[in-house]
Coordinates of C-alpha atoms in Angstrom, one line a residue:
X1 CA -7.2 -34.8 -3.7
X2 CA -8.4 -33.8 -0.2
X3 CA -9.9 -30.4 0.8
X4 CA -7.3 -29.8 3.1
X5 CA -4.7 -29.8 0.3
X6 CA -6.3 -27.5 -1.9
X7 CA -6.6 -24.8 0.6
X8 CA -2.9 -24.6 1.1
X9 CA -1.7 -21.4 0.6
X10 CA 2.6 -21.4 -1.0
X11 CA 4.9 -18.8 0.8
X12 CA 6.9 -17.0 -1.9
X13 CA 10.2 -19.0 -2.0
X14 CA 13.7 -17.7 -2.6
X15 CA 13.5 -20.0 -6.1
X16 CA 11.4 -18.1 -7.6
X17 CA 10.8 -14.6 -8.7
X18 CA 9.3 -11.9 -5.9
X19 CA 6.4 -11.0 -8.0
X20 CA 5.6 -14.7 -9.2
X21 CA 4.6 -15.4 -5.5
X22 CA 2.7 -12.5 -4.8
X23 CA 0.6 -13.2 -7.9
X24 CA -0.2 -16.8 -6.8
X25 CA -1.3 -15.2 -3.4
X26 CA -3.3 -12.2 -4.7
X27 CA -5.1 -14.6 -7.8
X28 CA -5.9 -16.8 -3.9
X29 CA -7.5 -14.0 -2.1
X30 CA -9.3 -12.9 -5.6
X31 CA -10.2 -16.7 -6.0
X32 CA -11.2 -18.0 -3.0
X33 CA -10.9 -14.8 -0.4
X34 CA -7.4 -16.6 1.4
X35 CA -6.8 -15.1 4.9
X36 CA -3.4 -16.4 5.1
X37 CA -2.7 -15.2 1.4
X38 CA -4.0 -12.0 2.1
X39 CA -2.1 -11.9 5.7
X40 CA 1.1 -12.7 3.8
X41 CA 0.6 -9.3 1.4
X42 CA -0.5 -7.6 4.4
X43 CA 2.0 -8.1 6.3
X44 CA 4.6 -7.0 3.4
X45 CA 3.0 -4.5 1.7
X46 CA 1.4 -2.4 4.5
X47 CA 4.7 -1.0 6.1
X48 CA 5.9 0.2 2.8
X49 CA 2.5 2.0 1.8
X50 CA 2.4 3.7 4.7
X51 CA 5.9 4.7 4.5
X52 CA 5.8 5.4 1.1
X53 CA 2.5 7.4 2.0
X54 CA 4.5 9.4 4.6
X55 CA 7.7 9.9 2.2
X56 CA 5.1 11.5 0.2
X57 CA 4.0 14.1 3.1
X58 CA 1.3 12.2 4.7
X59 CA 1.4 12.3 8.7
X60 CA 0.9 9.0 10.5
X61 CA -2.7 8.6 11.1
X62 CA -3.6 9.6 7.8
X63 CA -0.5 7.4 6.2
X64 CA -1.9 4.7 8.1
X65 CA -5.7 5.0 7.3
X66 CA -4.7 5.1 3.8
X67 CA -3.0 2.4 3.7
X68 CA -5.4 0.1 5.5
X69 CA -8.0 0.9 2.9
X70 CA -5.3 0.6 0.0
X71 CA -4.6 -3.1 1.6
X72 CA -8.9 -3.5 1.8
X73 CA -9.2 -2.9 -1.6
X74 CA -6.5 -5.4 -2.4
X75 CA -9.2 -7.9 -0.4
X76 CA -12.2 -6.7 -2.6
X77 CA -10.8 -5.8 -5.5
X78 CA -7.9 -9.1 -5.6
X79 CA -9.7 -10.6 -8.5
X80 CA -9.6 -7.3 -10.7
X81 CA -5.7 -7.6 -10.6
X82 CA -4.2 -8.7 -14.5
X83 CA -0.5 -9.6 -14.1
X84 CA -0.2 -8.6 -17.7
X85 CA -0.5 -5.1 -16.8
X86 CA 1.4 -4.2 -14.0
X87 CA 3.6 -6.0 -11.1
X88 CA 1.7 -7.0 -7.7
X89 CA 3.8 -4.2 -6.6
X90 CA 3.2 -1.4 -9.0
X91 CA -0.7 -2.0 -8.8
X92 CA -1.0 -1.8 -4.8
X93 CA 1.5 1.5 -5.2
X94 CA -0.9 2.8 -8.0
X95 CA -3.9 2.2 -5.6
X96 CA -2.0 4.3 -3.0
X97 CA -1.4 6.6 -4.7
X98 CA -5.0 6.9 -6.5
X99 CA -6.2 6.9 -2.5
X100 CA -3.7 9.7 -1.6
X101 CA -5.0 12.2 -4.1
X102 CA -8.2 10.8 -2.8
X103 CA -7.5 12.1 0.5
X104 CA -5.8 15.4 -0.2
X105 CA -8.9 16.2 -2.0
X106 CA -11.1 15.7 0.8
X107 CA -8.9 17.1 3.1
X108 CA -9.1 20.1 1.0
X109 CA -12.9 20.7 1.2
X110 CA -14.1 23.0 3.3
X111 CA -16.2 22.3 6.6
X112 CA -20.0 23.2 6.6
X113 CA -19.2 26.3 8.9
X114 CA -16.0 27.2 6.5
X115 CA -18.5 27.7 3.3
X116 CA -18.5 30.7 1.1
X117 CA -21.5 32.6 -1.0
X118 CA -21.2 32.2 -4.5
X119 CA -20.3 29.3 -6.7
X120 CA -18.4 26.1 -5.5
X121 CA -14.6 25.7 -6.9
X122 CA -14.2 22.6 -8.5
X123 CA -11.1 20.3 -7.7
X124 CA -8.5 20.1 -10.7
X125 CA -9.8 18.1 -13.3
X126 CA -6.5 18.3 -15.4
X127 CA -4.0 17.8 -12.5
X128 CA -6.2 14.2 -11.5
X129 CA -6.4 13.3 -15.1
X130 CA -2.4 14.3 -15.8
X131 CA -1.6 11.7 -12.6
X132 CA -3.5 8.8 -13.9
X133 CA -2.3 9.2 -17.3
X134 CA 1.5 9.6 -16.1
X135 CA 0.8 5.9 -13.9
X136 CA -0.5 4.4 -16.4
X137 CA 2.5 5.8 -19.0
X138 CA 4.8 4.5 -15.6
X139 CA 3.1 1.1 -15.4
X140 CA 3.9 0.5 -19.0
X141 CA 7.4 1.5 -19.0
X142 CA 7.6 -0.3 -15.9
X143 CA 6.8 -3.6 -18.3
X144 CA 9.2 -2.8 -20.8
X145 CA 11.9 -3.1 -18.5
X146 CA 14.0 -6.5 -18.0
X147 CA 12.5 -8.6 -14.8
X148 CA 15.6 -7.9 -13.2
X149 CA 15.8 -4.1 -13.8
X150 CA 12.0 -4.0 -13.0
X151 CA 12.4 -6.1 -9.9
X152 CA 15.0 -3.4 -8.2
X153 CA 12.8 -0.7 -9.1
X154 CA 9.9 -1.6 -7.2
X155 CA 12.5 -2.8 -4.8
X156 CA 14.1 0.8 -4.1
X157 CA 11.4 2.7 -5.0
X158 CA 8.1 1.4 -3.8
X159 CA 9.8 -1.2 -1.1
X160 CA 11.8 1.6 -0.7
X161 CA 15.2 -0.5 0.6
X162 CA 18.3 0.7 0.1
X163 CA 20.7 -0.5 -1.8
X164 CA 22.5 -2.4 0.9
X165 CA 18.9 -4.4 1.9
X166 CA 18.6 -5.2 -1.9
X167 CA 22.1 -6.6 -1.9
X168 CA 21.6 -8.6 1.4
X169 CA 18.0 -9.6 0.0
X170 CA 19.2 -10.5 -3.6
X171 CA 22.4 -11.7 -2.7
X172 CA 23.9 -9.3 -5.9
X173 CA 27.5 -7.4 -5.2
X174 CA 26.2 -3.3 -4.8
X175 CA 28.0 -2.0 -7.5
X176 CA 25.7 -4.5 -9.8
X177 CA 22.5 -3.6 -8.1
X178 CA 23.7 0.5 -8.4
X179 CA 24.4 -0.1 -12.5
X180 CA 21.1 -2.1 -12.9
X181 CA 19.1 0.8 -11.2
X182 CA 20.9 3.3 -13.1
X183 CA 20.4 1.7 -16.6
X184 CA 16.6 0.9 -15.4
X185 CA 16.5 4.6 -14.5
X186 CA 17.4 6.0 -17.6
X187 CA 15.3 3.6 -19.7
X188 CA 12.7 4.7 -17.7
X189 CA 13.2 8.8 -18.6
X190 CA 13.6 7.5 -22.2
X191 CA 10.0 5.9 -22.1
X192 CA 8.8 8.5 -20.3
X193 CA 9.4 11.0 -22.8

């Protein structure tokens, strides 16, 4: 087979599943660090963590540094990702959300000038340990869901679309798309229990 072949990078098509495709191209930039691969989750995934980052409370410039250094750690750490675990989706969201607290934190210490006598405070241990343990518990409810449950979730809640752009995307009638989320919902609250 020539070079040229193997370096071909697949778009995700409309036959197969969302998350199928961005698993071939994250598993290329962890393989062989693919530019266009990496472009391709770039270009989707950056909007919706910085918009997800400013849904959250983050203001612009800080939404968008954190999200370019969410989507740089996608380029280092590609080859860390297991599909097993968690959706292409969930683990970029997980990073952002791992790089948000990051932030807050820093943005929360004090400047040289600002310092006080007396012994430093130290950041909330339990509050850091609580979110990791609550993604992790999400992650894995996440996986118990159907594919086509799990696939609206990360849809509506880390693409954040609408309900109408998930029906125009999927091509599903609404009132389908609003029972799926609401049985995927409450599945959810029972695993999270």
């Amino acid at each position: 087979m020539a070079q040229h072949e193997t370096d071909k990078v697949r778009t995700v098509t409309q036959d197969e599943t969302p998350d199928a495709g961005w698993v071939k191209l994250v598993e290329a930039v962890g393989a062989r660090k693919d530019q266009r691969a990496f472009s391709q989750l770039f270009d989707h995934f950056a909007p919706r963590v910085k918009a997800f980052l400013m849904k959250s409370g983050a203001d612009a410039p800080l939404a968008e540094e954190v999200a370019q250094d969410v989507m740089a750690t996608l380029w280092h750490k590609a080859h860390l990702f297991d599909p097993e675990r968690a959706s292409v989706a969930t683990w970029i969201f997980t990073i952002a959300r791992n790089r948000r607290i990051d932030a807050l934190r820093k943005s929360r210490r004090p400047e040289p000038e600002e310092l006080t006598w007396g012994p430093e405070h130290e950041p909330d241990q339990a509050e850091t340990i609580a979110l990791q343990q609550e993604s992790e518990q999400l992650g894995k409810a996440l996986a118990t869901l159907p594919e086509a449950q799990r696939l609206l979730i990360e849809r509506a809640y880390f693409g954040e679309l609408s309900h109408s752009e998930i029906a125009a995307e999927t091509g599903l009638p609404l009132g389908t798309i609003k029972s799926r989320l609401r049985l995927a919902l409450e599945r959810l609250r029972q695993e999270m229990k």
